[in-house]
Short mmCIF file of C-alpha atoms and ligand atoms in Angstrom, two decimals:
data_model
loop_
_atom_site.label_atom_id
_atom_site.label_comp_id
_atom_site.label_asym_id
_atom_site.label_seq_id
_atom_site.Cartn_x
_atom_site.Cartn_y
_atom_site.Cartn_z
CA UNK A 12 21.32 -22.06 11.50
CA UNK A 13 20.62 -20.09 14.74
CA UNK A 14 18.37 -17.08 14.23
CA UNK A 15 16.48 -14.49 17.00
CA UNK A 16 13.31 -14.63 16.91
CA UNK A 17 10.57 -13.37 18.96
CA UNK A 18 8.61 -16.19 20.01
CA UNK A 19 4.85 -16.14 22.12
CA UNK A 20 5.28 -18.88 24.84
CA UNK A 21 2.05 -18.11 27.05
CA UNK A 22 -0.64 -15.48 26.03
CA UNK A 23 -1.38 -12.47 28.08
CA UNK A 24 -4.78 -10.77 27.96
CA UNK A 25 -4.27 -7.27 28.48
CA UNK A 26 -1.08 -4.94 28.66
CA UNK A 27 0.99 -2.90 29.63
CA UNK A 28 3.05 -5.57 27.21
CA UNK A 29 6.48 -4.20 27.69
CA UNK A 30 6.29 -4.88 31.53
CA UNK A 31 4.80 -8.65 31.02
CA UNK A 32 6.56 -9.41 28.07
CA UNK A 33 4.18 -12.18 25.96
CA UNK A 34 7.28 -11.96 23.61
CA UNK A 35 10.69 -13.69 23.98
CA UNK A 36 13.39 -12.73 22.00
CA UNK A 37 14.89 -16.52 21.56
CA UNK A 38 17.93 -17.79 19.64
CA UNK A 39 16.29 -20.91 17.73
CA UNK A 40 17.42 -23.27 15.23
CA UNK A 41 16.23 -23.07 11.70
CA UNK A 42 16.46 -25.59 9.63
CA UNK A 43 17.35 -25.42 5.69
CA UNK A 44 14.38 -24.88 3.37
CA UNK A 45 12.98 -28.38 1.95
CA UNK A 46 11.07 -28.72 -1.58
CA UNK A 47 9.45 -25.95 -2.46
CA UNK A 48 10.27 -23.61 0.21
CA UNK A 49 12.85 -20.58 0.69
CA UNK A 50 15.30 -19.03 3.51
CA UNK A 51 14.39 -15.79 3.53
CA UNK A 52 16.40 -12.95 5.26
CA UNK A 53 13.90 -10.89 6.73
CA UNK A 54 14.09 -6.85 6.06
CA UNK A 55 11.16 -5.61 7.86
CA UNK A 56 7.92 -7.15 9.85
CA UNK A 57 5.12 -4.72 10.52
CA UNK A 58 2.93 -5.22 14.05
CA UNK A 59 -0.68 -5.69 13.12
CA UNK A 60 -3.62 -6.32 14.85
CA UNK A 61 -3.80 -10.09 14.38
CA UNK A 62 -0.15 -10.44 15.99
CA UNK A 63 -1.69 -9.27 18.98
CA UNK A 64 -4.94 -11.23 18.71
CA UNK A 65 -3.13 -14.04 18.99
CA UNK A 66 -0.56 -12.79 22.42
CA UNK A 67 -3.97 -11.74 23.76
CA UNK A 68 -5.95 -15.55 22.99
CA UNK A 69 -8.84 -13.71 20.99
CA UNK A 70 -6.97 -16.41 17.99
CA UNK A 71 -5.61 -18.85 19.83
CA UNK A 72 -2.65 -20.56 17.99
CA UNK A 73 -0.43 -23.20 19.28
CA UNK A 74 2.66 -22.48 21.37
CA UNK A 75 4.97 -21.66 21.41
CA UNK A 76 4.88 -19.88 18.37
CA UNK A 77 6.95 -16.97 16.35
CA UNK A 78 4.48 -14.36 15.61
CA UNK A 79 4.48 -12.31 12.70
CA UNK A 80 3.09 -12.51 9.12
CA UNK A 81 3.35 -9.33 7.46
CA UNK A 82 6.90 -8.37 6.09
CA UNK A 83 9.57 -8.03 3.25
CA UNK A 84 12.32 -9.79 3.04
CA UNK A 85 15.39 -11.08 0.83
CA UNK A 86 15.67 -14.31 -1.09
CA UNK A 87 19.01 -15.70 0.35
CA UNK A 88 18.43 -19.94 -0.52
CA UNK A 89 16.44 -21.88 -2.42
CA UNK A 90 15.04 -25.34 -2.36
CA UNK A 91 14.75 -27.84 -5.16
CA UNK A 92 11.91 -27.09 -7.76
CA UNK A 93 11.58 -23.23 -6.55
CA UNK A 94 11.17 -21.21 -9.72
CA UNK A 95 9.38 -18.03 -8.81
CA UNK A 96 12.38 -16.39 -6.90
CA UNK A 97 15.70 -17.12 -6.77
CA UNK A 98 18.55 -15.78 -4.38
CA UNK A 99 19.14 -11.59 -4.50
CA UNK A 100 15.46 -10.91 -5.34
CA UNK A 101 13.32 -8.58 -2.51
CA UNK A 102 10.21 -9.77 -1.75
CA UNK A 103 6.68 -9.21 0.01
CA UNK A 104 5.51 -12.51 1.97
CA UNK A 105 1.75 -13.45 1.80
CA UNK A 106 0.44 -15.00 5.40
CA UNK A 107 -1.66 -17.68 3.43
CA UNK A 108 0.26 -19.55 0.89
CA UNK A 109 -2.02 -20.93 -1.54
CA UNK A 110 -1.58 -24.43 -2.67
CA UNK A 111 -2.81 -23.90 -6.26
CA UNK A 112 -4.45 -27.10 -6.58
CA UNK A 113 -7.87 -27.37 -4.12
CA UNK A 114 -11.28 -26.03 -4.74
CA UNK A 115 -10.79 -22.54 -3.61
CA UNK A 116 -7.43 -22.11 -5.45
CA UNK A 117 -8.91 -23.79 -8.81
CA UNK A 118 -11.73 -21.03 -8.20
CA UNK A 119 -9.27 -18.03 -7.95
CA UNK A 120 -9.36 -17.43 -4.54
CA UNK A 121 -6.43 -18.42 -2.92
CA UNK A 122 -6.60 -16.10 0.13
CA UNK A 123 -9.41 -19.39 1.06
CA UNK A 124 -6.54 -22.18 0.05
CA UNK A 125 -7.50 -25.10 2.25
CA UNK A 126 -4.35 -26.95 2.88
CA UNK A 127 -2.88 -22.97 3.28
CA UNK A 128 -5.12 -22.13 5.97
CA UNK A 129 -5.08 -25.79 7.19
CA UNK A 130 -1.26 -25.16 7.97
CA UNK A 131 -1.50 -21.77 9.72
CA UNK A 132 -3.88 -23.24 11.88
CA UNK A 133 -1.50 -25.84 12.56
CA UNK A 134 1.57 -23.95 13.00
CA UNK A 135 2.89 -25.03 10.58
CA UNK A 136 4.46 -25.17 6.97
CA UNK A 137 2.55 -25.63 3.70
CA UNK A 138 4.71 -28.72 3.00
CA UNK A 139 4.19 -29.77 6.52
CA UNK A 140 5.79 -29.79 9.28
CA UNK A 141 8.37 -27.26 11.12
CA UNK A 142 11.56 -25.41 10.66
CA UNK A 143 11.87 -23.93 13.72
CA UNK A 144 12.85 -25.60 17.16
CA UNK A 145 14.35 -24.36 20.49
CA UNK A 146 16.73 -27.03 22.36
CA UNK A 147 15.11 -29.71 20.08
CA UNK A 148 11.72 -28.78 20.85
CA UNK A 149 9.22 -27.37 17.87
CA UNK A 150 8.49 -23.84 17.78
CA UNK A 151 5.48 -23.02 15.70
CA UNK A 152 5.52 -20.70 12.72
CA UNK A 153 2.79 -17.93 12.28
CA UNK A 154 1.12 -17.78 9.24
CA UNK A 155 3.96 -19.46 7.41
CA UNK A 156 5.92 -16.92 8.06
CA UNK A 157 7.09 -15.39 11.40
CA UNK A 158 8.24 -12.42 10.43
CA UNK A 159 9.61 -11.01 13.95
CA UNK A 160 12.71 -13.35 13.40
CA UNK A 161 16.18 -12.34 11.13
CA UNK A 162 15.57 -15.26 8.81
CA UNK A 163 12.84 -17.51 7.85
CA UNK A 164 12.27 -20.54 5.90
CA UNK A 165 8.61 -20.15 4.03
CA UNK A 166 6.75 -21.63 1.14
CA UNK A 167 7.63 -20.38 -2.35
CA UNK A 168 4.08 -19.30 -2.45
CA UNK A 169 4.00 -17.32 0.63
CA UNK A 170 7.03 -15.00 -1.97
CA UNK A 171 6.08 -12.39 -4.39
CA UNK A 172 8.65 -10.16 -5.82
CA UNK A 173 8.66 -6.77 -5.31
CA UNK A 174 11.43 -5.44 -7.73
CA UNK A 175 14.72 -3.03 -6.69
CA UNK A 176 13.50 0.35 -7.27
CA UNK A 177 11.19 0.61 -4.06
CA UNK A 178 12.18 0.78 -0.66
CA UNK A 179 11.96 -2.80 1.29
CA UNK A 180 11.57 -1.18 4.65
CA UNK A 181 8.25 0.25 3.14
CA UNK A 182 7.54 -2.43 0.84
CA UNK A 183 6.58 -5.23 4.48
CA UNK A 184 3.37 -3.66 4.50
CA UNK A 185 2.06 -4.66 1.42
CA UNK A 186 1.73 -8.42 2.64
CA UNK A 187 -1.04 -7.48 5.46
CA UNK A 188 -2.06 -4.24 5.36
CA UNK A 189 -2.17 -3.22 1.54
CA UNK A 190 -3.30 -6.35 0.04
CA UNK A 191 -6.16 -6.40 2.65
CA UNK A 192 -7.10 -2.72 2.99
CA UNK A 193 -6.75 -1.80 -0.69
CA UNK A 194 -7.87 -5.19 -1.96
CA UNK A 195 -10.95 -4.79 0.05
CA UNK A 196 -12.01 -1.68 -1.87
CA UNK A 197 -11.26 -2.90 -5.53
CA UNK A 198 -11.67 -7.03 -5.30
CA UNK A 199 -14.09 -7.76 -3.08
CA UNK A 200 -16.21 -4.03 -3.37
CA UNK A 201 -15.36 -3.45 -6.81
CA UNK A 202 -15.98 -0.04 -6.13
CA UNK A 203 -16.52 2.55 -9.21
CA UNK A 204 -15.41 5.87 -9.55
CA UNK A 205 -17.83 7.96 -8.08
CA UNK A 206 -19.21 6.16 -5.72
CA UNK A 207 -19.22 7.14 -1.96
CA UNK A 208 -17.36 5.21 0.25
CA UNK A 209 -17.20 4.56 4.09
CA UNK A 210 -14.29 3.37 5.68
CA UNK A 211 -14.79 2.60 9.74
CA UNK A 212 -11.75 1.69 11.29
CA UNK A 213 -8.18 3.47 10.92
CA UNK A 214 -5.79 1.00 11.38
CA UNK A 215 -2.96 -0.23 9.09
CA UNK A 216 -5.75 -1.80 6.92
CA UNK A 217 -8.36 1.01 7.13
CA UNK A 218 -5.90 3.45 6.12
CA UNK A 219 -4.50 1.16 2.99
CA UNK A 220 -8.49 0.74 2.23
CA UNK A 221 -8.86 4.91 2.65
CA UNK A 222 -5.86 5.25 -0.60
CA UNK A 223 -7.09 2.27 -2.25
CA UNK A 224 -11.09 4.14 -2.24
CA UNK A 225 -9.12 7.20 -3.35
CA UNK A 226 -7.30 5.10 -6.35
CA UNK A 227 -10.30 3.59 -7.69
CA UNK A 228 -11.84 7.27 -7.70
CA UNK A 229 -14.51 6.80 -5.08
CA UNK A 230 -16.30 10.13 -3.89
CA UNK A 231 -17.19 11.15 -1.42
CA UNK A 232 -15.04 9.47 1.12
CA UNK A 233 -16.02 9.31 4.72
CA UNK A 234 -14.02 8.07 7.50
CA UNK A 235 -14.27 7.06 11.14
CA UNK A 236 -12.37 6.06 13.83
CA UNK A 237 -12.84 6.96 17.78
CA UNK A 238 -9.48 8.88 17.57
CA UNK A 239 -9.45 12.49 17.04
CA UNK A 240 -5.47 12.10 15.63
CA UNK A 241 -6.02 9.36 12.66
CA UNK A 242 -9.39 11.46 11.55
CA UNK A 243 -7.01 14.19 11.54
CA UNK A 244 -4.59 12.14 9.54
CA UNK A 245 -7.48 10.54 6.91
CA UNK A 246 -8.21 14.12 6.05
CA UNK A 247 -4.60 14.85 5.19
CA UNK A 248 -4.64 11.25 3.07
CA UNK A 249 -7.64 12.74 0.77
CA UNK A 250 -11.14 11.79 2.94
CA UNK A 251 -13.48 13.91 1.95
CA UNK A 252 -15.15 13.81 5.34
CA UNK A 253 -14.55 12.12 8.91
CA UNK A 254 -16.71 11.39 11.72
CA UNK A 255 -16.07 10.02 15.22
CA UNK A 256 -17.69 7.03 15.59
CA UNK A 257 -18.10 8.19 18.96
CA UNK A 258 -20.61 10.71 18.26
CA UNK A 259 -24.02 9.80 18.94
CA UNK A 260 -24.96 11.26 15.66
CA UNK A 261 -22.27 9.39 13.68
CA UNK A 262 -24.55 7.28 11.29
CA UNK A 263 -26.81 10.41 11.13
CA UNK A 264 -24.05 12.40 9.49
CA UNK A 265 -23.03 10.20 7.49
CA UNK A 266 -26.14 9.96 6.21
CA UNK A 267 -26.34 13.37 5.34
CA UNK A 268 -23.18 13.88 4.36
CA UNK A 269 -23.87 11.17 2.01
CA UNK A 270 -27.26 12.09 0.64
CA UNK A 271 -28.91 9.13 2.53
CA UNK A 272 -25.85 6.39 3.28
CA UNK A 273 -22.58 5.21 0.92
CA UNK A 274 -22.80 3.17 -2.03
CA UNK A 275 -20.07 0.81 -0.18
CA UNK A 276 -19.14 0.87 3.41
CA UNK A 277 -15.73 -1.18 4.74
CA UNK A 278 -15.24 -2.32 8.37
CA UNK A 279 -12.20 -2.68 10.15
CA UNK A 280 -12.29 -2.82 13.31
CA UNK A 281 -13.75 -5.89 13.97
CA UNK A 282 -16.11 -5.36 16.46
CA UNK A 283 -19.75 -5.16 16.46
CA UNK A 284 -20.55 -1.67 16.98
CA UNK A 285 -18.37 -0.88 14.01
CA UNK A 286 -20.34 -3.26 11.66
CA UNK A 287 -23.72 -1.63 13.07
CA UNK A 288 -22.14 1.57 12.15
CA UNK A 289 -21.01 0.37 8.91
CA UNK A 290 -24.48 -1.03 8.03
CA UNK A 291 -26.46 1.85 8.98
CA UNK A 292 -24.88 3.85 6.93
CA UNK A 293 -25.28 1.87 3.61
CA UNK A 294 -28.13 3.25 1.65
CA UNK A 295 -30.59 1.06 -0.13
CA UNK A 296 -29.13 -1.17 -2.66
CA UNK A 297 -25.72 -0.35 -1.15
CA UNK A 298 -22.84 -2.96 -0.27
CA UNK A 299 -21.09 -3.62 3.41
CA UNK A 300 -17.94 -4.95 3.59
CA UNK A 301 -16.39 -6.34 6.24
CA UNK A 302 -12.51 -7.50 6.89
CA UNK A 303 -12.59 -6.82 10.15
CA UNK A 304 -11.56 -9.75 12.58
CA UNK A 305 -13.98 -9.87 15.91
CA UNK A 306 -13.55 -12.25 18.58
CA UNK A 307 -14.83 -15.85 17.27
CA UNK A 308 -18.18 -15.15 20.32
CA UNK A 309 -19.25 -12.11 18.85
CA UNK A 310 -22.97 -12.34 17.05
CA UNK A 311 -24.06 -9.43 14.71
CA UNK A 312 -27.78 -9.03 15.19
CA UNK A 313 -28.96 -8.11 11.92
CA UNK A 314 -32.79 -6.91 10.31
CA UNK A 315 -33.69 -9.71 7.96
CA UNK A 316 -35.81 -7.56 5.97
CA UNK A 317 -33.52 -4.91 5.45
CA UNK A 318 -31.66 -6.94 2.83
CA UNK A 319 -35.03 -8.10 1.41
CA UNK A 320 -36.53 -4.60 1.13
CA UNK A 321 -33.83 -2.46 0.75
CA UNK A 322 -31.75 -5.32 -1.73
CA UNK A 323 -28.83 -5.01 0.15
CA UNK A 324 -25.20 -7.11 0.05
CA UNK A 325 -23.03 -7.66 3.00
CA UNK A 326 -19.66 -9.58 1.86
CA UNK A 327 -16.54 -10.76 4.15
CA UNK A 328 -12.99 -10.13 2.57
CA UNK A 329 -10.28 -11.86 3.36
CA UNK A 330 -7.03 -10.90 2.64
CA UNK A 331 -8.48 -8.32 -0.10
CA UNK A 332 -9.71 -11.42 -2.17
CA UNK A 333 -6.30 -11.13 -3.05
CA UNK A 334 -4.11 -13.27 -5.88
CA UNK A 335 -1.18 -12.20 -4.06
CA UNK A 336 0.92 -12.75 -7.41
CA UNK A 337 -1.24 -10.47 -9.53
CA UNK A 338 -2.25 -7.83 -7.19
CA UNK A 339 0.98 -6.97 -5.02
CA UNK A 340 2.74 -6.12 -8.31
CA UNK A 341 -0.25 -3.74 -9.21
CA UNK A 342 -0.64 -2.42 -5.76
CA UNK A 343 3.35 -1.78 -6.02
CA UNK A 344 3.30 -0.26 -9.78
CA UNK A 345 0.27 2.29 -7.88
CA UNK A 346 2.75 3.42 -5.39
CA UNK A 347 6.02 3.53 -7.73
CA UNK A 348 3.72 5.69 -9.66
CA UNK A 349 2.70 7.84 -6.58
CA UNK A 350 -0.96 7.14 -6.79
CA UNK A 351 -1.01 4.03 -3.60
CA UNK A 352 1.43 6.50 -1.12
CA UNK A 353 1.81 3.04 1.83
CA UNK A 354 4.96 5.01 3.21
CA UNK A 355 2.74 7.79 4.56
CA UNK A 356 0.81 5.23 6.70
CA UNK A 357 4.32 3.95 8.72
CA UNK A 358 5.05 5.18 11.92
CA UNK A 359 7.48 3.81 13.71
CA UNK A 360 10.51 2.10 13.25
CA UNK A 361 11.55 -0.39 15.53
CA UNK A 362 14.48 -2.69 17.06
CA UNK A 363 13.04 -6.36 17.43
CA UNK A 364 14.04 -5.82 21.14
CA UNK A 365 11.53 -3.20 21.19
CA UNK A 366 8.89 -5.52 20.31
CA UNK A 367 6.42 -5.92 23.65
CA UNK A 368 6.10 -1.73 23.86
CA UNK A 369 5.31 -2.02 20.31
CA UNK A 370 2.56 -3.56 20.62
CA UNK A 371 1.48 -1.34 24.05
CA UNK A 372 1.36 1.09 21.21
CA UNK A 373 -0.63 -0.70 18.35
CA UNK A 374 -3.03 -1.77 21.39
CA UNK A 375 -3.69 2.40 22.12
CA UNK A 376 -4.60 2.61 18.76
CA UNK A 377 -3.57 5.72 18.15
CA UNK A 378 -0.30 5.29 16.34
CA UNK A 379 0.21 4.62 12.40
CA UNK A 380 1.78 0.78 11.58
CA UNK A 381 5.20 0.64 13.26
CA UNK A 382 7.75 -1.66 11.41
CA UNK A 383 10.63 -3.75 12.86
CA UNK A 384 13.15 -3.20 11.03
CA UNK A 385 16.16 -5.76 11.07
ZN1 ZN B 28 -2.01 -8.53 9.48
ZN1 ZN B 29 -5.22 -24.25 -2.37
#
């Protein structure tokens, strides 16, 4: 069938985007979903920082290649031996579809699937291969999913339900941003209630962290971004406290704020300074996480003995540490019961047209997560 996608053909470093235009809105051909996999008609896509990691070359991915990875969608076909959707149902697509079978996935932690993340590197599908081609030339797929296009074929596993009774414009960020903000907080922090939390880094996944801390009943909360507006925002969410991480005092009052540094600080913004911040502001015995995703040249100089003599943990989450099929249904029973509010963290809605000044905006970094809505 012939879809329109937008498709990355050459990266650009730097904006403004909607004048160079990385993205090409492209009629391709999509093929019909093989064994295992699923046509999905896309509802929404959500613009997150990776998307634009990869237009910018800090991830290189083969081209060309239709971005996107975080979004909802409707089941419209099947292939043969699909049995955890079936045509009608809404769902929430996962960018790493987990193979079940290899090390990782035997372990429980399928966000670290081999053959998944073998595939996205490749551009291509879990089952192999592509769907996608313009004038009989392959188009890559991003993530497994490309999301800025009106349909998609995908894994089965890249598919979670999502039920009838919530919104599907709202429900495309729970792919990205909710399983890896919130799933940061209570998989790979485990975070108890009553323990202080840092969040440092405002995004789409920052903010999803910032309800997910509140959720699991962490106090105090402190967050930090360098923009006056989202600190402004994270206090209207239910942070206790924010700081500007521009501040030459930030880690200072933090510290104070906190009694001497958080029981469990999260970084998002995946650069250094932010994980400095983050890890000065730990306290003794205290737990950094990280999700953030620096460029691949970046190098963290650390204290050795701080971990020795103060005992403390540093731990990367990806994706949350998510099982996408047991945690996007309890992330989506939190908001159906008011207590995980996503929808307050959308901004924009937005034509796929649009796309390029989109992502001007998500490069400011001052707006909420803006959703292209089909
Ligand atoms: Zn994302
Ligand atoms: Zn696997």
């Amino acid at each position: 069938m012939k879809i329109r996608s937008a498709v990355l053909r050459e990266m650009v470093a730097e904006g403004p985007f909607a004048d160079s235009k990385p993205l090409v809105i492209s009629e391709l051909e999509l093929a019909p979903p093989g064994p295992g996999e699923v046509l999905v008609k896309m509802i929404a896509a959500g613009l997150c920082h990776s998307d634009l990691s990869v237009i910018t070359g800090v991830r290189p991915r083969p081209l060309p290649m239709a971005l996107g990875h975080e979004a909802s969608g409707e089941v419209v076909e099947v292939g043969s031996g699909v049995d955890n959707v079936r045509p009608g149902q809404k769902v929430a697509l996962v960018f790493v579809p987990s193979c079940g079978h290899c090390s990782p996935c035997m372990e429980g932690r399928p966000a670290l699937c081999e053959p998944g993340n073998g595939a996205n590197g490749k551009g291509e599908l879990l089952q192999g291969g592509h769907r996608l081609s313009h004038a009989g030339a392959t188009v890559n797929h991003h993530c497994g999913v490309s999301a800025f296009s009106e349909y998609a074929v995908v894994s089965a596993r890249s598919c979670i339900p999502i039920g009838d009774d919530i919104d599907p414009v709202e429900a495309a960020v729970f792919g990205c941003a909710v399983l890896t903000g919130v799933g940061a907080v209570v998989n790979t922090g485990q975070v108890r209630p009553g323990a202080s939390a840092l969040i440092v880094g405002l995004g789409g996944v920052g903010l999803s962290a910032l309800l997910g801390a509140l959720a699991a009943g962490a106090n105090p909360i402190v967050a930090v971004d360098v923009h006056d507006s989202k600190l402004d925002l994270t206090l209207a969410l239910g942070a206790t406290h924010v700081v500007n991480a521009r501040d030459a005092d930030a880690v200072a009052r933090i510290r104070e704020l906190t009694k001497g540094g958080v029981d469990y600080a999260f970084e998002f913004a995946g650069s250094v300074p932010a994980m400095q911040l983050a890890y000065a502001a730990t306290r003794r015995g205290g737990t950094t996480v990280t999700a953030g995703l620096p460029h691949p040249n970046d190098q963290w100089p650390l204290q050795q003995l701080s971990l020795t003599a103060e005992e403390r943990t540093i731990k990367g989450s990806y994706i949350g540490s998510c099982i996408p099929a047991r945690d996007i249904p309890r992330y989506v029973g939190l908001y159906r019961a008011g207590k995980l509010p996503v929808n307050r963290l959308i901004g924009e809605k937005l034509k796929l047209d649009d796309i390029n000044a989109g992502f001007d905006r998500l490069a400011s970094g001052s707006g909420l997560r803006d959703l292209i809505v089909f």
